[in-house]
Tab-separated table of C-alpha atoms and ligand atoms in Angstrom:
chain	number	residue	atom	x	y	z
A	1	LEU	CA	36.805	-8.096	-4.888
A	2	MET	CA	33.633	-6.687	-3.088
A	3	SER	CA	31.974	-3.898	-5.183
A	4	GLU	CA	30.392	-0.837	-2.997
A	5	GLN	CA	27.799	-2.131	-0.453
A	6	ASP	CA	24.310	-2.092	-2.536
A	7	TYR	CA	21.920	-1.418	0.349
A	8	VAL	CA	20.908	0.972	3.139
A	9	VAL	CA	19.117	-0.926	6.029
A	10	ALA	CA	19.538	0.154	9.240
A	11	ASP	CA	21.137	-2.417	11.400
A	12	ILE	CA	22.750	-5.504	9.046
A	13	SER	CA	22.501	-7.345	12.464
A	14	LEU	CA	19.020	-7.596	12.741
A	15	ALA	CA	19.491	-10.460	9.659
A	16	GLU	CA	19.179	-13.096	12.005
A	17	PHE	CA	15.578	-11.793	14.132
A	18	GLY	CA	14.387	-11.018	10.570
A	19	ASN	CA	15.000	-14.777	9.582
A	20	LYS	CA	12.997	-16.186	12.067
A	21	GLU	CA	10.212	-14.114	11.217
A	22	ILE	CA	10.335	-14.512	7.622
A	23	GLU	CA	9.971	-18.519	8.239
A	24	ILE	CA	6.912	-18.157	10.714
A	25	ALA	CA	5.537	-15.808	7.882
A	26	GLU	CA	5.663	-18.225	5.630
A	27	THR	CA	3.934	-20.860	7.385
A	28	GLU	CA	1.068	-18.372	6.707
A	29	MET	CA	1.742	-17.569	3.445
A	30	PRO	CA	0.185	-20.772	1.215
A	31	GLY	CA	-0.845	-18.492	-1.841
A	32	LEU	CA	2.827	-17.201	-2.083
A	33	MET	CA	4.185	-20.165	-0.903
A	34	SER	CA	2.269	-22.472	-3.376
A	35	CYS	CA	3.451	-19.607	-6.667
A	36	VAL	CA	6.877	-21.123	-6.002
A	37	GLU	CA	5.897	-24.988	-5.871
A	38	GLU	CA	4.131	-23.905	-9.116
A	39	PHE	CA	6.718	-21.566	-10.689
A	40	GLY	CA	10.283	-22.069	-9.607
A	41	GLU	CA	11.036	-24.666	-12.212
A	42	SER	CA	9.856	-23.074	-14.572
A	43	LYS	CA	11.004	-19.450	-13.753
A	44	PRO	CA	8.643	-17.376	-15.469
A	45	LEU	CA	10.630	-14.255	-14.299
A	46	ALA	CA	14.012	-15.006	-15.031
A	47	GLY	CA	15.011	-12.257	-17.091
A	48	ALA	CA	12.683	-9.816	-14.730
A	49	ARG	CA	14.338	-6.840	-13.007
A	50	ILE	CA	11.685	-5.637	-10.959
A	51	THR	CA	11.522	-2.196	-9.294
A	52	GLY	CA	9.621	-2.586	-6.432
A	53	SER	CA	8.511	-0.178	-3.516
A	54	LEU	CA	6.385	-1.553	-0.952
A	55	HIS	CA	6.565	-1.137	2.727
A	56	MET	CA	9.376	-3.474	3.583
A	57	THR	CA	7.798	-5.378	6.184
A	58	ILE	CA	8.331	-9.279	6.714
A	59	GLN	CA	5.495	-9.703	4.888
A	60	THR	CA	7.152	-8.671	1.940
A	61	ALA	CA	10.303	-10.473	2.417
A	62	VAL	CA	8.590	-13.139	1.510
A	63	LEU	CA	6.945	-11.414	-1.798
A	64	ILE	CA	10.958	-10.225	-2.558
A	65	ARG	CA	11.834	-14.158	-2.140
A	66	THR	CA	9.086	-15.462	-4.067
A	67	LEU	CA	10.051	-13.098	-7.134
A	68	GLU	CA	13.210	-14.389	-7.065
A	69	ALA	CA	12.484	-18.027	-6.843
A	70	LEU	CA	10.578	-17.260	-10.330
A	71	GLY	CA	13.510	-16.313	-11.628
A	72	ALA	CA	13.314	-12.116	-11.250
A	73	LYS	CA	16.131	-9.823	-9.636
A	74	VAL	CA	14.530	-6.680	-7.301
A	75	ARG	CA	15.518	-3.822	-6.163
A	76	TRP	CA	13.304	-2.441	-3.642
A	77	ALA	CA	12.246	-0.073	-1.476
A	78	SER	CA	9.608	1.191	1.337
A	79	CYS	CA	6.507	2.863	-0.132
A	80	ASN	CA	6.397	5.141	3.132
A	81	ILE	CA	9.128	6.163	5.234
A	82	PHE	CA	7.282	5.098	8.606
A	83	SER	CA	6.195	2.103	7.070
A	84	THR	CA	9.955	-0.297	7.101
A	85	GLN	CA	10.699	-3.307	9.489
A	86	ASP	CA	14.430	-3.135	9.479
A	87	HIS	CA	14.820	-6.655	10.530
A	88	ALA	CA	13.048	-7.563	7.920
A	89	ALA	CA	14.953	-5.051	5.357
A	90	ALA	CA	18.355	-6.595	7.359
A	91	ALA	CA	17.243	-10.306	6.132
A	92	ILE	CA	16.633	-9.096	2.582
A	93	ALA	CA	19.512	-7.174	2.198
A	94	ALA	CA	21.874	-10.218	3.680
A	95	ALA	CA	21.040	-12.428	0.924
A	96	GLY	CA	22.152	-10.821	-1.021
A	97	THR	CA	19.495	-8.461	-2.374
A	98	PRO	CA	19.208	-4.697	-2.601
A	99	VAL	CA	16.912	-3.006	-0.356
A	100	PHE	CA	16.892	0.595	0.271
A	101	ALA	CA	14.700	1.019	3.129
A	102	VAL	CA	15.027	2.523	7.079
A	103	LYS	CA	11.934	3.079	9.766
A	104	GLY	CA	11.758	6.701	9.913
A	105	GLU	CA	14.071	7.487	6.985
A	106	SER	CA	13.878	11.075	5.610
A	107	LEU	CA	11.793	12.647	2.525
A	108	GLU	CA	15.246	13.229	1.814
A	109	GLU	CA	16.392	9.752	1.779
A	110	TYR	CA	12.793	8.863	0.800
A	111	TRP	CA	13.100	9.791	-2.816
A	112	THR	CA	16.995	8.879	-2.719
A	113	TYR	CA	15.874	5.423	-1.969
A	114	THR	CA	13.143	5.863	-4.453
A	115	ASP	CA	15.881	6.252	-7.252
A	116	LYS	CA	18.373	3.890	-6.099
A	117	ILE	CA	15.913	1.290	-6.843
A	118	PHE	CA	16.120	1.542	-10.708
A	119	GLN	CA	20.112	1.837	-10.375
A	120	TRP	CA	21.242	-1.596	-11.432
A	121	PRO	CA	25.042	-1.970	-11.216
A	122	ASP	CA	25.294	-2.438	-15.092
A	123	GLY	CA	23.379	0.592	-15.665
A	124	GLU	CA	20.183	-1.035	-17.455
A	125	PRO	CA	17.242	-0.076	-16.982
A	126	SER	CA	14.599	-1.392	-15.256
A	127	ASN	CA	11.813	-3.536	-16.964
A	128	MET	CA	9.378	-4.186	-14.544
A	129	ILE	CA	7.685	-2.246	-11.899
A	130	LEU	CA	6.064	-3.087	-8.528
A	131	ASP	CA	3.885	-0.344	-6.861
A	132	ASP	CA	2.318	0.427	-3.853
A	133	GLY	CA	0.884	3.847	-3.785
A	134	GLY	CA	2.472	4.726	-7.389
A	135	ASP	CA	5.599	6.363	-6.430
A	136	ALA	CA	7.632	4.900	-8.335
A	137	THR	CA	5.596	5.037	-11.124
A	138	MET	CA	5.333	8.933	-11.093
A	139	TYR	CA	9.575	9.478	-10.342
A	140	ILE	CA	10.075	7.964	-13.690
A	141	LEU	CA	6.585	9.644	-15.946
A	142	LEU	CA	7.277	12.885	-14.584
A	143	GLY	CA	10.819	12.436	-14.875
A	144	ALA	CA	10.455	11.569	-18.344
A	145	ARG	CA	8.195	14.106	-19.064
A	146	ALA	CA	10.807	16.453	-17.707
A	147	GLU	CA	13.971	15.560	-19.476
A	148	GLU	CA	11.464	16.081	-22.908
A	149	GLY	CA	10.830	19.289	-22.251
A	150	GLU	CA	8.117	19.999	-20.275
A	151	ASP	CA	8.210	22.901	-17.479
A	152	ILE	CA	6.709	20.330	-14.872
A	153	LEU	CA	9.485	21.012	-12.543
A	154	SER	CA	9.218	24.449	-11.125
A	155	ASN	CA	6.693	24.284	-8.874
A	156	PRO	CA	6.346	22.049	-6.237
A	157	GLY	CA	3.094	22.222	-4.502
A	158	SER	CA	4.229	20.701	-1.077
A	159	GLU	CA	7.330	19.280	1.255
A	160	GLU	CA	7.025	15.883	-0.361
A	161	GLU	CA	7.471	17.236	-4.076
A	162	GLU	CA	10.277	19.620	-3.202
A	163	TYR	CA	12.399	16.323	-3.082
A	164	LEU	CA	11.160	14.621	-5.322
A	165	PHE	CA	11.514	16.782	-7.832
A	166	ALA	CA	14.635	17.958	-6.272
A	167	GLN	CA	15.988	14.285	-6.870
A	168	ILE	CA	14.523	13.960	-10.711
A	169	LYS	CA	16.782	17.383	-11.264
A	170	LYS	CA	19.762	15.644	-9.333
A	171	ARG	CA	19.525	12.564	-11.768
A	172	MET	CA	18.945	14.367	-15.015
A	173	ALA	CA	21.802	16.256	-14.686
A	174	GLU	CA	24.112	12.935	-13.149
A	175	THR	CA	22.513	11.142	-16.364
A	176	PRO	CA	21.075	12.205	-19.278
A	177	GLY	CA	18.170	10.962	-21.382
A	178	PHE	CA	17.734	8.446	-18.079
A	179	PHE	CA	13.851	8.961	-17.745
A	180	VAL	CA	12.829	7.990	-21.425
A	181	LYS	CA	15.191	5.019	-21.494
A	182	GLN	CA	13.995	3.946	-18.165
A	183	ARG	CA	9.915	4.534	-19.743
A	184	HIS	CA	11.042	2.656	-22.539
A	185	ALA	CA	12.061	-0.069	-20.996
A	186	ILE	CA	9.055	-0.319	-18.727
A	187	LYS	CA	6.998	-3.854	-19.143
A	188	GLY	CA	4.637	-2.916	-17.044
A	189	VAL	CA	3.550	-2.041	-13.859
A	190	SER	CA	1.224	-3.797	-10.929
A	191	GLU	CA	-0.143	-1.679	-8.046
A	192	GLU	CA	-1.012	-2.432	-4.912
A	193	THR	CA	-3.200	-0.068	-3.605
A	194	THR	CA	-6.697	2.151	-4.229
A	195	THR	CA	-4.921	4.759	-4.486
A	196	GLY	CA	-2.242	4.149	-6.608
A	197	VAL	CA	-4.929	2.269	-9.013
A	198	ASN	CA	-6.485	6.352	-9.110
A	199	ARG	CA	-3.704	7.817	-10.495
A	200	LEU	CA	-3.143	5.062	-13.418
A	201	TYR	CA	-6.427	5.608	-13.774
A	202	GLN	CA	-5.651	9.358	-14.292
A	203	LEU	CA	-3.025	9.027	-16.437
A	204	MET	CA	-4.758	6.753	-18.527
A	205	GLU	CA	-7.588	9.328	-19.036
A	206	LYS	CA	-5.058	11.656	-20.316
A	207	GLY	CA	-2.840	9.394	-22.537
A	208	HIS	CA	0.213	9.700	-20.434
A	209	LEU	CA	-0.068	5.776	-19.613
A	210	PRO	CA	3.119	5.013	-21.665
A	211	PHE	CA	2.843	1.041	-20.694
A	212	PRO	CA	0.260	-1.240	-19.604
A	213	ALA	CA	-0.879	-1.664	-15.837
A	214	ILE	CA	-2.452	-4.044	-13.790
A	215	ASN	CA	-5.141	-2.921	-11.047
A	216	VAL	CA	-4.357	-5.748	-8.256
A	217	ASN	CA	-6.118	-3.813	-5.880
A	218	ASP	CA	-9.616	-4.025	-7.280
A	219	SER	CA	-8.607	-7.974	-7.394
A	220	VAL	CA	-11.498	-9.483	-5.021
A	221	THR	CA	-9.431	-11.550	-3.118
A	222	LYS	CA	-7.257	-8.179	-2.607
A	223	SER	CA	-9.288	-5.373	-1.754
A	224	LYS	CA	-12.165	-7.664	-0.031
A	225	PHE	CA	-9.506	-8.923	2.255
A	226	ASP	CA	-6.341	-6.779	2.970
A	227	ASN	CA	-8.031	-3.864	2.782
A	228	LYS	CA	-10.867	-4.493	5.283
A	229	TYR	CA	-10.324	-7.678	6.937
A	230	GLY	CA	-6.789	-6.574	6.728
A	231	CYS	CA	-7.268	-3.030	8.496
A	232	LYS	CA	-10.039	-4.781	10.732
A	233	GLU	CA	-7.208	-6.650	12.268
A	234	SER	CA	-4.449	-3.605	12.073
A	235	LEU	CA	-5.760	-0.092	13.379
A	236	VAL	CA	-6.842	-1.389	16.682
A	237	ASP	CA	-3.403	-2.705	16.673
A	238	GLY	CA	-1.110	0.639	15.774
A	239	ILE	CA	-3.481	2.841	17.799
A	240	ARG	CA	-2.964	0.456	20.817
A	241	ARG	CA	1.194	-0.025	20.345
A	242	GLY	CA	1.387	3.690	19.698
A	243	THR	CA	-0.994	4.744	23.113
A	244	ASP	CA	-2.054	1.816	25.254
A	245	VAL	CA	-5.602	3.493	25.428
A	246	MET	CA	-8.769	2.002	27.024
A	247	MET	CA	-10.568	1.468	23.879
A	248	ALA	CA	-13.703	0.207	25.204
A	249	GLY	CA	-16.579	2.569	25.574
A	250	LYS	CA	-14.425	5.469	23.949
A	251	THR	CA	-16.521	7.567	21.172
A	252	ALA	CA	-14.317	7.028	17.860
A	253	ILE	CA	-15.244	8.465	14.601
A	254	VAL	CA	-14.180	7.153	11.580
A	255	CYS	CA	-14.049	8.879	8.000
A	256	GLY	CA	-14.753	6.732	4.647
A	257	TYR	CA	-16.648	3.803	4.421
A	258	GLY	CA	-15.130	2.096	1.807
A	259	ASP	CA	-13.400	-1.234	2.149
A	260	VAL	CA	-10.774	0.372	4.953
A	261	GLY	CA	-13.171	1.871	6.226
A	262	LYS	CA	-15.413	-1.096	7.178
A	263	GLY	CA	-12.313	-2.620	8.425
A	264	SER	CA	-11.976	0.225	10.393
A	265	ALA	CA	-14.613	0.645	11.934
A	266	ALA	CA	-15.280	-2.986	12.489
A	267	SER	CA	-11.502	-2.812	14.199
A	268	LEU	CA	-12.446	-0.641	16.539
A	269	GLN	CA	-16.054	-1.585	17.111
A	270	GLY	CA	-14.837	-4.977	17.917
A	271	ALA	CA	-12.442	-3.014	20.616
A	272	GLY	CA	-15.453	-2.127	22.149
A	273	ALA	CA	-15.262	1.849	21.039
A	274	ARG	CA	-18.556	3.118	20.117
A	275	VAL	CA	-17.968	3.809	16.537
A	276	LYS	CA	-19.238	6.652	14.303
A	277	VAL	CA	-19.191	6.947	10.397
A	278	THR	CA	-18.721	10.003	8.388
A	279	GLU	CA	-19.456	9.621	4.525
A	280	VAL	CA	-20.015	11.646	1.094
A	281	ASP	CA	-21.444	9.036	-0.632
A	282	PRO	CA	-24.849	7.906	-0.039
A	283	ILE	CA	-24.675	4.426	-0.786
A	284	CYS	CA	-21.622	3.765	1.476
A	285	ALA	CA	-23.413	6.232	4.197
A	286	LEU	CA	-26.279	3.706	3.933
A	287	GLN	CA	-24.323	0.702	4.567
A	288	ALA	CA	-23.230	2.360	7.878
A	289	ALA	CA	-26.255	3.203	8.345
A	290	MET	CA	-27.267	-0.349	8.248
A	291	ASP	CA	-24.022	-1.977	9.657
A	292	GLY	CA	-25.352	-0.057	12.495
A	293	TYR	CA	-23.233	3.213	13.033
A	294	GLU	CA	-24.341	6.238	13.358
A	295	VAL	CA	-23.368	8.760	10.618
A	296	VAL	CA	-22.632	11.974	10.842
A	297	THR	CA	-20.545	14.814	9.805
A	298	LEU	CA	-17.085	15.222	11.448
A	299	ARG	CA	-17.665	19.007	11.710
A	300	ASP	CA	-20.949	18.110	14.321
A	301	ALA	CA	-19.325	15.186	16.025
A	302	ALA	CA	-16.155	15.970	16.621
A	303	PRO	CA	-16.347	17.617	19.834
A	304	THR	CA	-17.707	14.045	20.855
A	305	ALA	CA	-14.434	12.038	19.829
A	306	ASP	CA	-11.580	10.238	21.925
A	307	ILE	CA	-10.538	9.019	18.398
A	308	VAL	CA	-10.674	10.235	14.993
A	309	ILE	CA	-9.404	7.778	11.607
A	310	THR	CA	-9.297	8.420	8.325
A	311	THR	CA	-9.442	6.079	5.928
A	312	THR	CA	-10.477	8.024	2.792
A	313	GLY	CA	-7.680	8.404	0.115
A	314	ASN	CA	-8.746	11.851	-0.453
A	315	LYS	CA	-7.175	15.114	0.740
A	316	ASP	CA	-8.257	17.937	4.204
A	317	VAL	CA	-10.826	15.025	5.201
A	318	VAL	CA	-9.812	16.393	8.745
A	319	THR	CA	-9.319	20.041	8.822
A	320	ILE	CA	-7.214	21.890	11.737
A	321	ASP	CA	-11.273	23.413	12.517
A	322	ASP	CA	-11.990	19.716	13.171
A	323	MET	CA	-8.653	18.995	14.989
A	324	ARG	CA	-9.488	22.280	17.311
A	325	ALA	CA	-13.140	21.203	18.135
A	326	LEU	CA	-12.217	17.199	19.685
A	327	LYS	CA	-12.102	16.527	23.043
A	328	ASP	CA	-9.067	17.378	25.089
A	329	MET	CA	-5.937	14.382	24.048
A	330	ALA	CA	-8.517	12.599	21.667
A	331	ILE	CA	-6.160	10.827	19.413
A	332	VAL	CA	-6.135	11.731	15.787
A	333	GLY	CA	-4.384	8.594	12.950
A	334	ASN	CA	-4.726	7.703	9.415
A	335	ILE	CA	-4.934	4.963	7.796
A	336	GLY	CA	-5.458	6.263	3.761
A	337	HIS	CA	-2.096	5.963	1.717
A	338	PHE	CA	-1.430	9.345	1.975
A	339	ASP	CA	-0.675	12.360	5.272
A	340	ASN	CA	-2.794	14.820	3.304
A	341	GLU	CA	-6.168	12.858	5.171
A	342	ILE	CA	-4.916	15.210	8.024
A	343	GLN	CA	-4.218	18.640	7.759
A	344	VAL	CA	-0.800	17.819	10.152
A	345	ALA	CA	1.239	21.344	8.012
A	346	GLU	CA	-1.344	23.360	9.619
A	347	LEU	CA	-0.277	22.127	13.005
A	348	LYS	CA	3.162	22.816	12.073
A	349	ASN	CA	3.492	26.028	14.082
A	350	HIS	CA	1.876	24.475	17.689
A	351	LYS	CA	3.708	23.164	20.339
A	352	TRP	CA	4.473	19.264	19.679
A	353	THR	CA	5.914	16.801	22.019
A	354	ASN	CA	7.447	13.624	20.485
A	355	ILE	CA	6.319	10.948	23.184
A	356	LYS	CA	7.704	8.318	21.327
A	357	PRO	CA	9.075	7.370	17.111
A	358	GLN	CA	5.359	8.255	15.347
A	359	VAL	CA	3.917	9.028	17.934
A	360	ASP	CA	3.293	12.922	19.116
A	361	MET	CA	1.139	15.472	21.421
A	362	VAL	CA	0.407	18.598	19.648
A	363	GLU	CA	-0.736	21.477	21.416
A	364	PHE	CA	-3.151	23.996	20.424
A	365	PRO	CA	-2.991	27.777	21.643
A	366	ASP	CA	-5.977	27.253	23.909
A	367	GLY	CA	-4.258	24.959	25.925
A	368	LYS	CA	-6.081	21.988	24.729
A	369	ARG	CA	-3.886	18.868	23.502
A	370	MET	CA	-4.033	15.894	20.867
A	371	ILE	CA	-1.916	12.549	19.665
A	372	LEU	CA	-0.934	12.428	16.519
A	373	LEU	CA	0.171	8.997	15.134
A	374	SER	CA	3.049	8.539	12.869
A	375	GLU	CA	2.673	12.138	12.012
A	376	GLY	CA	-0.870	11.763	9.729
A	377	ARG	CA	0.781	8.946	7.555
A	378	LEU	CA	-0.615	5.331	7.640
A	379	LEU	CA	-1.119	4.487	11.168
A	380	ASN	CA	-0.974	0.571	11.006
A	381	LEU	CA	2.164	0.503	9.367
A	382	GLY	CA	3.600	3.367	11.083
A	383	ASN	CA	2.689	2.923	15.126
A	384	ALA	CA	2.529	-1.028	14.442
A	385	THR	CA	3.709	-3.767	12.014
A	386	GLY	CA	0.734	-3.614	8.883
A	387	HIS	CA	-1.459	-6.124	8.011
A	388	PRO	CA	-0.575	-10.159	9.517
A	389	SER	CA	0.554	-12.523	6.875
A	390	PHE	CA	-2.112	-14.571	6.250
A	391	VAL	CA	-3.901	-11.432	4.847
A	392	MET	CA	-1.144	-10.231	2.621
A	393	SER	CA	-0.553	-13.474	0.736
A	394	ALA	CA	-4.099	-12.845	-1.081
A	395	SER	CA	-2.461	-9.752	-1.705
A	396	PHE	CA	0.950	-10.807	-3.362
A	397	THR	CA	-0.136	-13.760	-5.154
A	398	ASN	CA	-2.377	-11.885	-7.147
A	399	GLN	CA	1.021	-9.236	-7.661
A	400	VAL	CA	3.180	-12.481	-8.110
A	401	LEU	CA	0.154	-13.461	-11.009
A	402	ALA	CA	0.318	-10.229	-12.271
A	403	GLN	CA	3.722	-9.754	-12.448
A	404	ILE	CA	4.210	-13.258	-14.974
A	405	GLU	CA	0.844	-12.058	-16.847
A	406	LEU	CA	2.694	-8.631	-17.433
A	407	PHE	CA	6.281	-9.844	-17.782
A	408	THR	CA	5.450	-12.898	-20.043
A	409	LYS	CA	2.054	-11.082	-21.947
A	410	GLY	CA	2.886	-7.574	-21.643
A	411	ASP	CA	3.152	-7.172	-25.912
A	412	GLU	CA	-0.884	-8.166	-25.939
A	413	TYR	CA	-1.535	-4.983	-23.650
A	414	GLU	CA	-2.703	-2.012	-24.600
A	415	ASN	CA	-1.398	1.165	-22.553
A	416	LYS	CA	-4.462	0.683	-20.506
A	417	VAL	CA	-5.315	-0.784	-16.794
A	418	TYR	CA	-6.589	-4.051	-16.238
A	419	VAL	CA	-7.577	-6.637	-13.386
A	420	LEU	CA	-6.245	-9.958	-13.200
A	421	PRO	CA	-9.499	-12.587	-14.984
A	422	LYS	CA	-11.684	-14.009	-12.436
A	423	HIS	CA	-10.382	-17.237	-12.436
A	424	LEU	CA	-7.330	-16.156	-10.979
A	425	ASP	CA	-8.857	-14.279	-8.536
A	426	GLU	CA	-10.774	-17.241	-7.569
A	427	LYS	CA	-6.959	-19.446	-7.717
A	428	VAL	CA	-5.900	-17.026	-5.118
A	429	ALA	CA	-9.235	-17.821	-2.511
A	430	ARG	CA	-9.058	-21.136	-3.541
A	431	LEU	CA	-4.569	-21.588	-1.987
A	432	HIS	CA	-6.114	-19.973	1.380
A	433	LEU	CA	-9.024	-22.274	2.198
A	434	GLU	CA	-7.252	-25.503	2.989
A	435	LYS	CA	-5.358	-23.561	6.105
A	436	LEU	CA	-8.676	-22.719	7.439
A	437	GLY	CA	-9.448	-26.061	6.837
A	438	VAL	CA	-12.449	-24.722	4.508
A	439	GLN	CA	-14.149	-28.052	2.700
A	440	LEU	CA	-15.736	-25.851	-0.365
A	441	THR	CA	-19.135	-27.703	-1.515
A	442	GLU	CA	-19.295	-28.429	-5.450
A	443	MET	CA	-21.962	-28.591	-7.385
A	444	THR	CA	-23.610	-31.494	-9.186
A	445	ASP	CA	-23.833	-31.073	-13.075
A	446	GLN	CA	-27.284	-30.538	-12.323
A	447	GLN	CA	-26.968	-27.759	-10.458
A	448	ALA	CA	-24.236	-25.858	-12.447
A	449	SER	CA	-26.463	-25.849	-15.613
A	450	TYR	CA	-29.524	-25.165	-13.831
A	451	ILE	CA	-27.167	-21.310	-12.580
A	452	GLY	CA	-25.555	-21.663	-15.961
A	453	VAL	CA	-22.211	-21.735	-14.111
A	454	SER	CA	-18.989	-24.435	-14.957
A	455	LYS	CA	-18.536	-26.363	-11.810
A	456	GLN	CA	-14.775	-24.951	-11.879
A	457	GLY	CA	-15.925	-21.632	-12.194
A	458	PRO	CA	-15.570	-18.684	-12.919
A	459	PHE	CA	-18.602	-18.497	-10.251
A	460	LYS	CA	-19.633	-15.400	-10.957
A	461	PRO	CA	-20.269	-12.479	-13.405
A	462	GLU	CA	-18.208	-9.775	-13.754
A	463	HIS	CA	-20.578	-7.477	-12.128
A	464	TYR	CA	-21.224	-9.411	-9.073
A	465	ARG	CA	-19.944	-7.216	-5.914
A	466	TYR	CA	-19.254	-9.259	-3.302
B	501	NAI	P1	-12.674	3.748	-1.130
B	501	NAI	O1	-12.736	4.148	-2.096
B	501	NAI	O2	-13.254	1.825	-0.890
B	501	NAI	O3	-13.163	3.844	-0.016
B	501	NAI	C1	-12.697	5.354	0.359
B	501	NAI	C2	-14.599	5.993	0.846
B	501	NAI	O4	-14.562	7.189	1.035
B	501	NAI	C3	-15.468	6.291	-0.037
B	501	NAI	O5	-16.904	5.296	0.480
B	501	NAI	C4	-15.606	7.509	-0.475
B	501	NAI	O6	-16.858	8.283	-0.640
B	501	NAI	C5	-14.871	8.303	1.375
B	501	NAI	N1	-14.941	9.543	0.988
B	501	NAI	C6	-14.369	10.286	0.226
B	501	NAI	N2	-13.957	11.441	0.609
B	501	NAI	C7	-14.305	11.563	1.615
B	501	NAI	C8	-14.553	12.499	2.482
B	501	NAI	N3	-14.537	13.921	2.779
B	501	NAI	N4	-15.459	12.579	4.114
B	501	NAI	C9	-15.759	10.916	4.175
B	501	NAI	N5	-15.464	10.059	3.326
B	501	NAI	C10	-15.236	10.149	1.661
B	501	NAI	O7	-10.790	2.809	-0.801
B	501	NAI	P2	-10.413	2.092	-0.133
B	501	NAI	O8	-10.018	0.777	-0.788
B	501	NAI	O9	-10.971	2.121	0.951
B	501	NAI	O10	-8.474	2.870	0.489
B	501	NAI	C11	-8.580	4.381	1.081
B	501	NAI	C12	-7.502	4.423	1.513
B	501	NAI	O11	-6.583	3.346	2.389
B	501	NAI	C13	-6.401	4.779	0.221
B	501	NAI	O12	-5.482	5.969	-0.049
B	501	NAI	C14	-5.968	3.000	-0.154
B	501	NAI	O13	-5.017	3.570	-1.030
B	501	NAI	C15	-5.447	3.485	1.825
B	501	NAI	N6	-4.963	1.828	1.840
B	501	NAI	C16	-4.749	1.824	3.097
B	501	NAI	C17	-3.851	0.148	3.827
B	501	NAI	C18	-3.657	-0.013	4.786
B	501	NAI	O14	-2.818	-0.998	5.089
B	501	NAI	N7	-3.511	1.438	5.427
B	501	NAI	C19	-5.129	-1.137	3.235
B	501	NAI	C20	-5.763	-0.451	1.299
B	501	NAI	C21	-5.780	0.886	1.246
């Protein structure tokens, strides 16, 4: 007897195409493949019921298969309405894994899918969350506080919150006690990105974190690789697929010079653009200057810009006034996690012309036009396919190790945010050397004792910044 179909994808017939690309991706994801080799037999995730909220791409499909090979059951959704690759979602659904992800889904659907990844056929709760940006975690924690009588759902501050709050209210009415029970069952959460990690630290400081969390982002082999080298490849990819504009010779402004900003500036410079950078942090501003970029304010430099990319994880970075000051037909996009970096809401009463999915031309009252990518949502995943497999292998190997750690030893942790120990970070890097033909030098015993480091590592003190 077939039960009701437990997935939502755009087109299940794309599964074969998805599987072909997954097979290719596997050849570029040595970290995940070696997790399967190392843990496939012992199955440390047997009994894990993982709710995953992370861009449903081909690379994520390989992550899902890895978690399953280690014994986990998973339910999956994308953490952004534009980031799904429909063939990847189809391949995962066709193999029998519940996935709820459609490229271009509505905000209402987004929160319905976020609910669905907690709805197991047996009615029992999830016991693990694998999050990217923190929406799955927030859904449960807000819902539980509302169930406990806190008046937190009456004033949605944004369109996003309207749909989130409506979904929480719907679930509270349909399944009384759901959120508190679900919160109680979670052993831990592993969080992928800077913005989600910020949310976790804020929860911890307020005493609102009810389970341990592993900050995957701040593994060196995540933020110093995915955020940087990943964006170095995927930013320009997104701009090109969105616009086909000639990059060489153009003036581009990158807002923010953290890990994503460094990769983004390098991406544009590599394509021949003349890059300017904005920063609020004097250290990052100095880094940008000494990397050879002119450091400016957006207010001053906007009239010179052909391309503006925001990378800050902060809100209101590109204001309506900044956008008005741009050249005609300037391209504006965001590669940070949330769409509040650009004041898109302020453009709603302007004239919009849709060019193609995730590309819009917006006209200002004075006739000046602007190309907006992915409606201000992260454009490397909206307009292109996100980071390449190889760098995601490093990120996702950290995710797998974090899930194993929390699922098997979660009780030994306090309700705080942790990073993985350095020996595991070094292990993730080590797993990616062979593919690139890297020959590692081994220290002599004398050298090791001279610098006070074990020959097997860890090679650096905790405070080392890479
Ligand atoms: P980060 O903290 O290293 O860098 C952000 C930088 O922006 C900081 O240096 C900060 O001083 C600067 N900044 C903050 N407010 C600013 C303002 N008003 N004007 C100019 N600069 C400002 O964070 P990271 O790791 O670079 O991440 C940035 C965002 O990108 C986060 O939202 C993160 O979640 C997201 N992300 C997106 C990825 C993607 O593939 N699209 C990949 C990895 C992270």
